[in-house]
Amino acid sequence: MGGVDVLSDLLHRARARNTLVRQLIQRPPWSVTFADAAPLTVVAVLGGGASVRLDDLDASPARLAAGDIALIGATGRCTIADSPSTPPEVVIREGRKYRVGGGEPVDGTSWNLAPRTYGDGRPGGTTMLRGVCELHGEVGDRLLAMLPPLAVVPAGPRTRPALELLAAEVAREEPGQDAVLHRLLDLVVVVALRAWCAGPGPVLPAWYRALSDPAIGEALRLLHEDPARRWTVAALAAEVGMSRAAFAACFAALVGEPPLTYLTGWRMTLAADLLSDTDATVAAVAREVGYEDAFAFSVAFKRTRGTSPSLWRREAR
């Protein structure tokens, strides 16, 4: 098996942007509410402990120990504190800091310890990293759909080296530092996502579970590697060494939908992002995702997205 794997394909196409990494070093008690969370937030505790609560959801706070990573896919209010019982002290809204109950923003310079580092800096407290990033388009939504609103990845040997790299770089101020932090945050997200998927208990999408099957995993890889190819069920079955009937039944059982239905959904995901991101004509987008007939593409797009490609493009922009 060679070429692109499905998770790597999603991560590449979802290419995180507008990343931001900050470090907190603070003695208890402390509590910070983020009023407008990013589509994906990473919280990692390097020392001490922290509590993460999604304020808009009726769920218990998650407790993080040193080395734990939380992946937050919910975009509502989120409170991070030393303890669930610590009342909120400050609210961060649109990048500005406000005291709880106060209307005017407060000067945050007294909190600044170093580049991208804030808190009181006193020993014996919590050292925490918080990274935010915006995943791109419909592919990013597909990736986020793998996660619950709050996924906690326990400390482990596979995630620790990436965290240590990010922690070593966050307070530095050198040429290209933002690019370094962007890539290291990507690395932390990937290893944490992979560790979470491999752990006990997560309810993963059927397509992800199907990757562990050699034949169906290979078929999914082929569909992602060359989605524009004029695939048939028979051609896919031949590629993975199965009979057409056995392959179709196995694919539907593991993935939850027939092969060509999966392919159409993936093509429409790619097409939605092409329409949003490029000035290519509808006919050109249709060809890019495997449709020679722009009318057939428009019908398929409207059936899956509820609107025409042209209207989708106007609304996206």
PDB file of C-alpha atoms in Angstrom:
ATOM      1  CA  MET A   1       0.000   0.000   0.000  1.00  0.00           C
ATOM      2  CA  GLY A   2       1.501   3.326  -1.058  1.00  0.00           C
ATOM      3  CA  GLY A   3       0.463   6.859  -1.840  1.00  0.00           C
ATOM      4  CA  VAL A   4      -1.647   9.083   0.342  1.00  0.00           C
ATOM      5  CA  ASP A   5      -3.429   7.769   3.432  1.00  0.00           C
ATOM      6  CA  VAL A   6      -6.923   9.062   4.149  1.00  0.00           C
ATOM      7  CA  LEU A   7      -6.231  10.857   7.439  1.00  0.00           C
ATOM      8  CA  SER A   8      -3.143  12.571   5.972  1.00  0.00           C
ATOM      9  CA  ASP A   9      -5.222  13.647   2.989  1.00  0.00           C
ATOM     10  CA  LEU A  10      -7.830  15.252   5.261  1.00  0.00           C
ATOM     11  CA  LEU A  11      -5.187  16.962   7.386  1.00  0.00           C
ATOM     12  CA  HIS A  12      -3.395  18.294   4.322  1.00  0.00           C
ATOM     13  CA  ARG A  13      -6.536  19.613   2.675  1.00  0.00           C
ATOM     14  CA  ALA A  14      -7.845  21.093   5.943  1.00  0.00           C
ATOM     15  CA  ARG A  15      -4.536  22.996   6.309  1.00  0.00           C
ATOM     16  CA  ALA A  16      -4.826  24.941   9.534  1.00  0.00           C
ATOM     17  CA  ARG A  17      -4.459  28.714   9.301  1.00  0.00           C
ATOM     18  CA  ASN A  18      -4.686  31.740  11.606  1.00  0.00           C
ATOM     19  CA  THR A  19      -2.867  29.756  14.265  1.00  0.00           C
ATOM     20  CA  LEU A  20      -2.060  31.268  17.645  1.00  0.00           C
ATOM     21  CA  VAL A  21      -0.065  29.755  20.514  1.00  0.00           C
ATOM     22  CA  ARG A  22       0.087  31.164  24.058  1.00  0.00           C
ATOM     23  CA  GLN A  23       1.575  29.950  27.332  1.00  0.00           C
ATOM     24  CA  LEU A  24       0.187  30.503  30.839  1.00  0.00           C
ATOM     25  CA  ILE A  25       2.340  30.259  33.982  1.00  0.00           C
ATOM     26  CA  GLN A  26       0.119  30.993  36.965  1.00  0.00           C
ATOM     27  CA  ARG A  27      -0.277  30.105  40.640  1.00  0.00           C
ATOM     28  CA  PRO A  28      -3.830  29.157  41.738  1.00  0.00           C
ATOM     29  CA  PRO A  29      -6.475  30.364  41.932  1.00  0.00           C
ATOM     30  CA  TRP A  30      -6.972  31.414  38.314  1.00  0.00           C
ATOM     31  CA  SER A  31      -9.746  31.148  35.760  1.00  0.00           C
ATOM     32  CA  VAL A  32     -10.049  32.427  32.197  1.00  0.00           C
ATOM     33  CA  THR A  33     -13.160  32.323  30.001  1.00  0.00           C
ATOM     34  CA  PHE A  34     -12.761  32.452  26.229  1.00  0.00           C
ATOM     35  CA  ALA A  35     -15.943  33.928  24.815  1.00  0.00           C
ATOM     36  CA  ASP A  36     -15.308  33.218  21.143  1.00  0.00           C
ATOM     37  CA  ALA A  37     -13.403  29.980  20.778  1.00  0.00           C
ATOM     38  CA  ALA A  38     -11.737  29.013  17.502  1.00  0.00           C
ATOM     39  CA  PRO A  39     -12.999  26.027  15.489  1.00  0.00           C
ATOM     40  CA  LEU A  40     -10.188  23.928  16.980  1.00  0.00           C
ATOM     41  CA  THR A  41      -8.461  24.678  20.275  1.00  0.00           C
ATOM     42  CA  VAL A  42      -5.611  22.682  21.794  1.00  0.00           C
ATOM     43  CA  VAL A  43      -4.995  22.899  25.550  1.00  0.00           C
ATOM     44  CA  ALA A  44      -1.955  21.103  26.958  1.00  0.00           C
ATOM     45  CA  VAL A  45      -0.760  21.085  30.551  1.00  0.00           C
ATOM     46  CA  LEU A  46       3.006  21.021  31.015  1.00  0.00           C
ATOM     47  CA  GLY A  47       3.017  21.263  34.814  1.00  0.00           C
ATOM     48  CA  GLY A  48       0.405  21.329  37.538  1.00  0.00           C
ATOM     49  CA  GLY A  49      -3.201  20.782  36.538  1.00  0.00           C
ATOM     50  CA  ALA A  50      -6.154  22.485  34.901  1.00  0.00           C
ATOM     51  CA  SER A  51      -9.893  22.170  34.421  1.00  0.00           C
ATOM     52  CA  VAL A  52     -11.618  22.665  31.051  1.00  0.00           C
ATOM     53  CA  ARG A  53     -15.347  23.381  30.881  1.00  0.00           C
ATOM     54  CA  LEU A  54     -17.471  23.988  27.790  1.00  0.00           C
ATOM     55  CA  ASP A  55     -19.893  26.558  29.167  1.00  0.00           C
ATOM     56  CA  ASP A  56     -22.541  26.154  26.472  1.00  0.00           C
ATOM     57  CA  LEU A  57     -22.855  22.398  26.957  1.00  0.00           C
ATOM     58  CA  ASP A  58     -24.347  20.492  29.849  1.00  0.00           C
ATOM     59  CA  ALA A  59     -21.240  18.427  30.556  1.00  0.00           C
ATOM     60  CA  SER A  60     -18.897  17.969  33.488  1.00  0.00           C
ATOM     61  CA  PRO A  61     -15.534  19.768  33.351  1.00  0.00           C
ATOM     62  CA  ALA A  62     -12.547  17.725  32.215  1.00  0.00           C
ATOM     63  CA  ARG A  63      -9.524  17.557  34.473  1.00  0.00           C
ATOM     64  CA  LEU A  64      -6.080  17.732  32.837  1.00  0.00           C
ATOM     65  CA  ALA A  65      -2.885  16.559  34.517  1.00  0.00           C
ATOM     66  CA  ALA A  66       0.666  17.245  33.364  1.00  0.00           C
ATOM     67  CA  GLY A  67       1.177  15.988  29.823  1.00  0.00           C
ATOM     68  CA  ASP A  68      -2.541  15.705  29.013  1.00  0.00           C
ATOM     69  CA  ILE A  69      -3.899  17.346  25.863  1.00  0.00           C
ATOM     70  CA  ALA A  70      -7.471  18.516  25.278  1.00  0.00           C
ATOM     71  CA  LEU A  71      -8.778  18.930  21.720  1.00  0.00           C
ATOM     72  CA  ILE A  72     -11.777  21.266  21.744  1.00  0.00           C
ATOM     73  CA  GLY A  73     -13.933  21.229  18.630  1.00  0.00           C
ATOM     74  CA  ALA A  74     -16.775  23.349  20.045  1.00  0.00           C
ATOM     75  CA  THR A  75     -16.856  27.052  19.190  1.00  0.00           C
ATOM     76  CA  GLY A  76     -18.871  28.348  22.166  1.00  0.00           C
ATOM     77  CA  ARG A  77     -17.681  29.744  25.494  1.00  0.00           C
ATOM     78  CA  CYS A  78     -14.942  27.779  27.206  1.00  0.00           C
ATOM     79  CA  THR A  79     -13.545  28.273  30.709  1.00  0.00           C
ATOM     80  CA  ILE A  80     -10.094  27.020  31.672  1.00  0.00           C
ATOM     81  CA  ALA A  81      -9.154  27.202  35.347  1.00  0.00           C
ATOM     82  CA  ASP A  82      -6.965  25.643  38.000  1.00  0.00           C
ATOM     83  CA  SER A  83     -10.086  24.032  39.486  1.00  0.00           C
ATOM     84  CA  PRO A  84     -13.754  23.652  38.482  1.00  0.00           C
ATOM     85  CA  SER A  85     -14.690  25.525  41.673  1.00  0.00           C
ATOM     86  CA  THR A  86     -12.666  28.657  40.853  1.00  0.00           C
ATOM     87  CA  PRO A  87     -15.048  31.399  39.687  1.00  0.00           C
ATOM     88  CA  PRO A  88     -14.219  33.091  36.361  1.00  0.00           C
ATOM     89  CA  GLU A  89     -11.918  36.086  36.784  1.00  0.00           C
ATOM     90  CA  VAL A  90     -11.324  37.347  33.261  1.00  0.00           C
ATOM     91  CA  VAL A  91     -12.999  36.957  29.880  1.00  0.00           C
ATOM     92  CA  ILE A  92     -11.077  37.033  26.604  1.00  0.00           C
ATOM     93  CA  ARG A  93     -13.293  38.364  23.824  1.00  0.00           C
ATOM     94  CA  GLU A  94     -12.026  39.174  20.318  1.00  0.00           C
ATOM     95  CA  GLY A  95      -8.486  39.085  21.629  1.00  0.00           C
ATOM     96  CA  ARG A  96      -9.083  41.573  24.472  1.00  0.00           C
ATOM     97  CA  LYS A  97      -9.129  40.895  28.197  1.00  0.00           C
ATOM     98  CA  TYR A  98     -12.059  41.967  30.403  1.00  0.00           C
ATOM     99  CA  ARG A  99     -12.673  41.558  34.103  1.00  0.00           C
ATOM    100  CA  VAL A 100     -15.769  39.484  34.803  1.00  0.00           C
ATOM    101  CA  GLY A 101     -18.625  41.884  35.473  1.00  0.00           C
ATOM    102  CA  GLY A 102     -16.754  44.855  33.996  1.00  0.00           C
ATOM    103  CA  GLY A 103     -17.502  46.407  30.649  1.00  0.00           C
ATOM    104  CA  GLU A 104     -14.158  48.011  29.835  1.00  0.00           C
ATOM    105  CA  PRO A 105     -11.130  46.047  28.648  1.00  0.00           C
ATOM    106  CA  VAL A 106      -8.230  45.918  31.105  1.00  0.00           C
ATOM    107  CA  ASP A 107      -4.556  46.444  30.481  1.00  0.00           C
ATOM    108  CA  GLY A 108      -2.977  43.048  29.991  1.00  0.00           C
ATOM    109  CA  THR A 109       0.653  44.178  29.983  1.00  0.00           C
ATOM    110  CA  SER A 110       1.034  43.418  33.690  1.00  0.00           C
ATOM    111  CA  TRP A 111       0.210  39.810  32.835  1.00  0.00           C
ATOM    112  CA  ASN A 112       2.859  39.531  30.109  1.00  0.00           C
ATOM    113  CA  LEU A 113       5.975  37.597  31.099  1.00  0.00           C
ATOM    114  CA  ALA A 114       7.624  36.971  27.725  1.00  0.00           C
ATOM    115  CA  PRO A 115       6.625  36.733  24.060  1.00  0.00           C
ATOM    116  CA  ARG A 116       3.361  34.757  23.946  1.00  0.00           C
ATOM    117  CA  THR A 117       3.589  34.032  27.685  1.00  0.00           C
ATOM    118  CA  TYR A 118       1.367  35.462  30.389  1.00  0.00           C
ATOM    119  CA  GLY A 119       0.517  34.897  34.069  1.00  0.00           C
ATOM    120  CA  ASP A 120       2.401  35.643  37.269  1.00  0.00           C
ATOM    121  CA  GLY A 121       5.361  33.367  36.528  1.00  0.00           C
ATOM    122  CA  ARG A 122       5.578  32.133  40.104  1.00  0.00           C
ATOM    123  CA  PRO A 123       6.831  28.594  40.745  1.00  0.00           C
ATOM    124  CA  GLY A 124       4.497  25.857  41.895  1.00  0.00           C
ATOM    125  CA  GLY A 125       1.596  26.806  39.648  1.00  0.00           C
ATOM    126  CA  THR A 126       0.204  25.642  36.348  1.00  0.00           C
ATOM    127  CA  THR A 127       2.144  25.821  33.108  1.00  0.00           C
ATOM    128  CA  MET A 128      -0.236  25.469  30.208  1.00  0.00           C
ATOM    129  CA  LEU A 129      -0.148  25.858  26.436  1.00  0.00           C
ATOM    130  CA  ARG A 130      -3.188  26.957  24.465  1.00  0.00           C
ATOM    131  CA  GLY A 131      -3.164  26.830  20.692  1.00  0.00           C
ATOM    132  CA  VAL A 132      -5.956  27.812  18.341  1.00  0.00           C
ATOM    133  CA  CYS A 133      -6.303  27.218  14.642  1.00  0.00           C
ATOM    134  CA  GLU A 134      -8.891  27.525  11.927  1.00  0.00           C
ATOM    135  CA  LEU A 135      -9.319  24.428   9.818  1.00  0.00           C
ATOM    136  CA  HIS A 136     -10.161  25.030   6.206  1.00  0.00           C
ATOM    137  CA  GLY A 137     -13.526  24.578   4.561  1.00  0.00           C
ATOM    138  CA  GLU A 138     -15.710  21.526   4.202  1.00  0.00           C
ATOM    139  CA  VAL A 139     -12.726  19.206   4.573  1.00  0.00           C
ATOM    140  CA  GLY A 140     -11.952  20.837   7.907  1.00  0.00           C
ATOM    141  CA  ASP A 141     -15.550  20.240   8.995  1.00  0.00           C
ATOM    142  CA  ARG A 142     -15.203  16.589   7.989  1.00  0.00           C
ATOM    143  CA  LEU A 143     -12.070  16.306  10.135  1.00  0.00           C
ATOM    144  CA  LEU A 144     -13.679  18.034  13.130  1.00  0.00           C
ATOM    145  CA  ALA A 145     -16.651  15.689  12.859  1.00  0.00           C
ATOM    146  CA  MET A 146     -14.304  12.927  14.050  1.00  0.00           C
ATOM    147  CA  LEU A 147     -14.056  14.594  17.451  1.00  0.00           C
ATOM    148  CA  PRO A 148     -16.530  15.126  20.267  1.00  0.00           C
ATOM    149  CA  PRO A 149     -16.804  18.725  21.525  1.00  0.00           C
ATOM    150  CA  LEU A 150     -14.048  17.937  24.056  1.00  0.00           C
ATOM    151  CA  ALA A 151     -11.568  15.085  23.608  1.00  0.00           C
ATOM    152  CA  VAL A 152      -8.906  14.469  26.257  1.00  0.00           C
ATOM    153  CA  VAL A 153      -5.707  12.673  25.262  1.00  0.00           C
ATOM    154  CA  PRO A 154      -3.851  11.346  28.325  1.00  0.00           C
ATOM    155  CA  ALA A 155      -0.120  11.973  28.625  1.00  0.00           C
ATOM    156  CA  GLY A 156       1.944   9.383  26.822  1.00  0.00           C
ATOM    157  CA  PRO A 157       5.252   8.725  25.111  1.00  0.00           C
ATOM    158  CA  ARG A 158       3.840   9.448  21.650  1.00  0.00           C
ATOM    159  CA  THR A 159       2.571  12.936  22.472  1.00  0.00           C
ATOM    160  CA  ARG A 160       5.230  14.093  24.941  1.00  0.00           C
ATOM    161  CA  PRO A 161       8.052  14.843  22.430  1.00  0.00           C
ATOM    162  CA  ALA A 162       5.790  17.067  20.295  1.00  0.00           C
ATOM    163  CA  LEU A 163       4.620  18.979  23.381  1.00  0.00           C
ATOM    164  CA  GLU A 164       8.191  19.477  24.549  1.00  0.00           C
ATOM    165  CA  LEU A 165       9.170  20.904  21.163  1.00  0.00           C
ATOM    166  CA  LEU A 166       6.255  23.349  21.207  1.00  0.00           C
ATOM    167  CA  ALA A 167       6.971  24.366  24.823  1.00  0.00           C
ATOM    168  CA  ALA A 168      10.638  24.996  24.004  1.00  0.00           C
ATOM    169  CA  GLU A 169       9.739  27.376  21.172  1.00  0.00           C
ATOM    170  CA  VAL A 170       6.699  29.286  22.412  1.00  0.00           C
ATOM    171  CA  ALA A 171       8.535  32.007  24.385  1.00  0.00           C
ATOM    172  CA  ARG A 172      11.327  32.540  21.871  1.00  0.00           C
ATOM    173  CA  GLU A 173      11.408  35.556  19.584  1.00  0.00           C
ATOM    174  CA  GLU A 174      13.511  34.736  16.557  1.00  0.00           C
ATOM    175  CA  PRO A 175      13.107  35.184  12.802  1.00  0.00           C
ATOM    176  CA  GLY A 176      10.456  32.847  11.448  1.00  0.00           C
ATOM    177  CA  GLN A 177       9.113  32.074  14.908  1.00  0.00           C
ATOM    178  CA  ASP A 178       5.446  32.215  13.930  1.00  0.00           C
ATOM    179  CA  ALA A 179       6.088  29.717  11.118  1.00  0.00           C
ATOM    180  CA  VAL A 180       7.873  27.382  13.539  1.00  0.00           C
ATOM    181  CA  LEU A 181       5.009  27.561  16.027  1.00  0.00           C
ATOM    182  CA  HIS A 182       2.444  26.971  13.280  1.00  0.00           C
ATOM    183  CA  ARG A 183       4.163  23.777  12.213  1.00  0.00           C
ATOM    184  CA  LEU A 184       4.727  22.553  15.751  1.00  0.00           C
ATOM    185  CA  LEU A 185       1.071  23.152  16.618  1.00  0.00           C
ATOM    186  CA  ASP A 186       0.148  21.131  13.516  1.00  0.00           C
ATOM    187  CA  LEU A 187       2.396  18.350  14.812  1.00  0.00           C
ATOM    188  CA  VAL A 188       0.760  18.394  18.257  1.00  0.00           C
ATOM    189  CA  VAL A 189      -2.701  18.264  16.673  1.00  0.00           C
ATOM    190  CA  VAL A 190      -1.775  15.314  14.465  1.00  0.00           C
ATOM    191  CA  VAL A 191      -0.150  13.204  17.185  1.00  0.00           C
ATOM    192  CA  ALA A 192      -2.939  14.018  19.655  1.00  0.00           C
ATOM    193  CA  LEU A 193      -5.648  13.171  17.117  1.00  0.00           C
ATOM    194  CA  ARG A 194      -3.909   9.937  16.233  1.00  0.00           C
ATOM    195  CA  ALA A 195      -3.468   8.998  19.903  1.00  0.00           C
ATOM    196  CA  TRP A 196      -7.116   9.780  20.648  1.00  0.00           C
ATOM    197  CA  CYS A 197      -8.332   7.662  17.728  1.00  0.00           C
ATOM    198  CA  ALA A 198      -6.170   4.759  18.917  1.00  0.00           C
ATOM    199  CA  GLY A 199      -7.369   4.994  22.513  1.00  0.00           C
ATOM    200  CA  PRO A 200     -10.270   3.189  24.156  1.00  0.00           C
ATOM    201  CA  GLY A 201     -13.799   4.471  23.932  1.00  0.00           C
ATOM    202  CA  PRO A 202     -13.992   7.042  21.115  1.00  0.00           C
ATOM    203  CA  VAL A 203     -16.919   6.703  18.724  1.00  0.00           C
ATOM    204  CA  LEU A 204     -15.127   7.106  15.426  1.00  0.00           C
ATOM    205  CA  PRO A 205     -16.673   7.621  11.982  1.00  0.00           C
ATOM    206  CA  ALA A 206     -17.304   4.371  10.137  1.00  0.00           C
ATOM    207  CA  TRP A 207     -14.873   5.324   7.367  1.00  0.00           C
ATOM    208  CA  TYR A 208     -12.057   5.703   9.924  1.00  0.00           C
ATOM    209  CA  ARG A 209     -12.779   2.323  11.496  1.00  0.00           C
ATOM    210  CA  ALA A 210     -12.819   0.816   8.010  1.00  0.00           C
ATOM    211  CA  LEU A 211      -9.213   1.921   7.420  1.00  0.00           C
ATOM    212  CA  SER A 212      -8.030  -1.008   9.539  1.00  0.00           C
ATOM    213  CA  ASP A 213      -9.415  -3.466   6.985  1.00  0.00           C
ATOM    214  CA  PRO A 214      -6.687  -4.072   4.376  1.00  0.00           C
ATOM    215  CA  ALA A 215      -8.951  -4.202   1.330  1.00  0.00           C
ATOM    216  CA  ILE A 216     -11.459  -1.496   2.267  1.00  0.00           C
ATOM    217  CA  GLY A 217      -8.719   0.736   3.660  1.00  0.00           C
ATOM    218  CA  GLU A 218      -6.896   0.425   0.349  1.00  0.00           C
ATOM    219  CA  ALA A 219     -10.091   1.255  -1.561  1.00  0.00           C
ATOM    220  CA  LEU A 220     -10.606   4.394   0.534  1.00  0.00           C
ATOM    221  CA  ARG A 221      -6.994   5.386  -0.109  1.00  0.00           C
ATOM    222  CA  LEU A 222      -7.504   4.988  -3.856  1.00  0.00           C
ATOM    223  CA  LEU A 223     -10.661   7.130  -3.814  1.00  0.00           C
ATOM    224  CA  HIS A 224      -8.819   9.897  -1.959  1.00  0.00           C
ATOM    225  CA  GLU A 225      -5.691   9.628  -4.086  1.00  0.00           C
ATOM    226  CA  ASP A 226      -7.564   9.983  -7.374  1.00  0.00           C
ATOM    227  CA  PRO A 227     -11.168  11.102  -6.788  1.00  0.00           C
ATOM    228  CA  ALA A 228     -11.597  12.276 -10.396  1.00  0.00           C
ATOM    229  CA  ARG A 229     -10.949   8.842 -11.901  1.00  0.00           C
ATOM    230  CA  ARG A 230     -13.987   7.209 -13.514  1.00  0.00           C
ATOM    231  CA  TRP A 231     -14.334   4.657 -10.763  1.00  0.00           C
ATOM    232  CA  THR A 232     -16.743   1.744 -10.883  1.00  0.00           C
ATOM    233  CA  VAL A 233     -17.410  -0.795  -8.163  1.00  0.00           C
ATOM    234  CA  ALA A 234     -15.870  -3.458 -10.393  1.00  0.00           C
ATOM    235  CA  ALA A 235     -12.695  -1.401 -10.915  1.00  0.00           C
ATOM    236  CA  LEU A 236     -12.284  -0.797  -7.176  1.00  0.00           C
ATOM    237  CA  ALA A 237     -12.901  -4.467  -6.420  1.00  0.00           C
ATOM    238  CA  ALA A 238     -10.252  -5.476  -8.956  1.00  0.00           C
ATOM    239  CA  GLU A 239      -7.745  -3.051  -7.458  1.00  0.00           C
ATOM    240  CA  VAL A 240      -8.088  -4.641  -4.009  1.00  0.00           C
ATOM    241  CA  GLY A 241      -8.349  -8.248  -5.222  1.00  0.00           C
ATOM    242  CA  MET A 242     -11.972  -8.990  -4.366  1.00  0.00           C
ATOM    243  CA  SER A 243     -15.025 -10.020  -6.341  1.00  0.00           C
ATOM    244  CA  ARG A 244     -17.407  -7.192  -7.150  1.00  0.00           C
ATOM    245  CA  ALA A 245     -20.224  -8.542  -4.991  1.00  0.00           C
ATOM    246  CA  ALA A 246     -18.022  -9.327  -1.976  1.00  0.00           C
ATOM    247  CA  PHE A 247     -16.310  -5.948  -2.185  1.00  0.00           C
ATOM    248  CA  ALA A 248     -19.576  -4.000  -2.444  1.00  0.00           C
ATOM    249  CA  ALA A 249     -21.064  -5.827   0.545  1.00  0.00           C
ATOM    250  CA  CYS A 250     -17.930  -5.479   2.670  1.00  0.00           C
ATOM    251  CA  PHE A 251     -17.500  -1.772   1.848  1.00  0.00           C
ATOM    252  CA  ALA A 252     -21.109  -0.965   2.690  1.00  0.00           C
ATOM    253  CA  ALA A 253     -20.943  -2.942   5.938  1.00  0.00           C
ATOM    254  CA  LEU A 254     -17.749  -1.264   7.166  1.00  0.00           C
ATOM    255  CA  VAL A 255     -18.139   2.279   5.821  1.00  0.00           C
ATOM    256  CA  GLY A 256     -21.906   2.498   6.186  1.00  0.00           C
ATOM    257  CA  GLU A 257     -22.629   3.399   2.560  1.00  0.00           C
ATOM    258  CA  PRO A 258     -21.895   1.966  -0.908  1.00  0.00           C
ATOM    259  CA  PRO A 259     -18.534   2.794  -2.541  1.00  0.00           C
ATOM    260  CA  LEU A 260     -19.872   5.189  -5.158  1.00  0.00           C
ATOM    261  CA  THR A 261     -22.065   6.983  -2.605  1.00  0.00           C
ATOM    262  CA  TYR A 262     -18.957   7.581  -0.499  1.00  0.00           C
ATOM    263  CA  LEU A 263     -17.103   8.771  -3.596  1.00  0.00           C
ATOM    264  CA  THR A 264     -19.873  11.214  -4.504  1.00  0.00           C
ATOM    265  CA  GLY A 265     -19.888  12.664  -0.989  1.00  0.00           C
ATOM    266  CA  TRP A 266     -16.115  13.114  -1.052  1.00  0.00           C
ATOM    267  CA  ARG A 267     -16.238  14.701  -4.510  1.00  0.00           C
ATOM    268  CA  MET A 268     -18.885  17.167  -3.333  1.00  0.00           C
ATOM    269  CA  THR A 269     -16.750  18.064  -0.286  1.00  0.00           C
ATOM    270  CA  LEU A 270     -13.809  18.827  -2.573  1.00  0.00           C
ATOM    271  CA  ALA A 271     -16.047  20.720  -4.995  1.00  0.00           C
ATOM    272  CA  ALA A 272     -17.517  22.885  -2.222  1.00  0.00           C
ATOM    273  CA  ASP A 273     -14.040  24.030  -1.207  1.00  0.00           C
ATOM    274  CA  LEU A 274     -12.949  24.594  -4.811  1.00  0.00           C
ATOM    275  CA  LEU A 275     -16.003  26.775  -5.386  1.00  0.00           C
ATOM    276  CA  SER A 276     -15.239  28.771  -2.234  1.00  0.00           C
ATOM    277  CA  ASP A 277     -11.500  29.114  -2.764  1.00  0.00           C
ATOM    278  CA  THR A 278     -10.986  29.531  -6.495  1.00  0.00           C
ATOM    279  CA  ASP A 279     -12.383  31.412  -9.453  1.00  0.00           C
ATOM    280  CA  ALA A 280     -12.583  28.251 -11.569  1.00  0.00           C
ATOM    281  CA  THR A 281     -15.772  27.903 -13.571  1.00  0.00           C
ATOM    282  CA  VAL A 282     -18.400  25.421 -12.471  1.00  0.00           C
ATOM    283  CA  ALA A 283     -17.483  23.295 -15.495  1.00  0.00           C
ATOM    284  CA  ALA A 284     -13.801  23.329 -14.476  1.00  0.00           C
ATOM    285  CA  VAL A 285     -14.671  22.357 -10.897  1.00  0.00           C
ATOM    286  CA  ALA A 286     -16.868  19.575 -12.251  1.00  0.00           C
ATOM    287  CA  ARG A 287     -13.949  18.177 -14.292  1.00  0.00           C
ATOM    288  CA  GLU A 288     -11.590  18.517 -11.317  1.00  0.00           C
ATOM    289  CA  VAL A 289     -13.751  16.192  -9.224  1.00  0.00           C
ATOM    290  CA  GLY A 290     -14.541  13.688 -11.959  1.00  0.00           C
ATOM    291  CA  TYR A 291     -17.585  14.991 -13.880  1.00  0.00           C
ATOM    292  CA  GLU A 292     -17.299  15.575 -17.611  1.00  0.00           C
ATOM    293  CA  ASP A 293     -20.876  16.906 -17.656  1.00  0.00           C
ATOM    294  CA  ALA A 294     -21.314  20.162 -15.703  1.00  0.00           C
ATOM    295  CA  PHE A 295     -25.086  19.644 -15.595  1.00  0.00           C
ATOM    296  CA  ALA A 296     -24.726  16.199 -13.964  1.00  0.00           C
ATOM    297  CA  PHE A 297     -22.291  17.723 -11.481  1.00  0.00           C
ATOM    298  CA  SER A 298     -24.714  20.566 -10.642  1.00  0.00           C
ATOM    299  CA  VAL A 299     -27.534  18.078 -10.058  1.00  0.00           C
ATOM    300  CA  ALA A 300     -25.348  15.969  -7.757  1.00  0.00           C
ATOM    301  CA  PHE A 301     -24.100  19.053  -5.902  1.00  0.00           C
ATOM    302  CA  LYS A 302     -27.598  20.404  -5.326  1.00  0.00           C
ATOM    303  CA  ARG A 303     -28.789  16.997  -4.149  1.00  0.00           C
ATOM    304  CA  THR A 304     -26.055  16.808  -1.481  1.00  0.00           C
ATOM    305  CA  ARG A 305     -25.728  20.489  -0.555  1.00  0.00           C
ATOM    306  CA  GLY A 306     -29.269  21.738  -1.118  1.00  0.00           C
ATOM    307  CA  THR A 307     -28.192  24.574  -3.386  1.00  0.00           C
ATOM    308  CA  SER A 308     -26.619  25.074  -6.806  1.00  0.00           C
ATOM    309  CA  PRO A 309     -22.820  25.397  -7.203  1.00  0.00           C
ATOM    310  CA  SER A 310     -23.142  29.052  -8.280  1.00  0.00           C
ATOM    311  CA  LEU A 311     -25.301  30.002  -5.313  1.00  0.00           C
ATOM    312  CA  TRP A 312     -22.989  28.101  -2.969  1.00  0.00           C
ATOM    313  CA  ARG A 313     -20.057  30.145  -4.263  1.00  0.00           C
ATOM    314  CA  ARG A 314     -21.886  33.463  -3.794  1.00  0.00           C
ATOM    315  CA  GLU A 315     -22.987  32.602  -0.257  1.00  0.00           C
ATOM    316  CA  ALA A 316     -19.529  31.313   0.718  1.00  0.00           C
ATOM    317  CA  ARG A 317     -17.960  34.590  -0.332  1.00  0.00           C
TER     318      ARG A 317
END
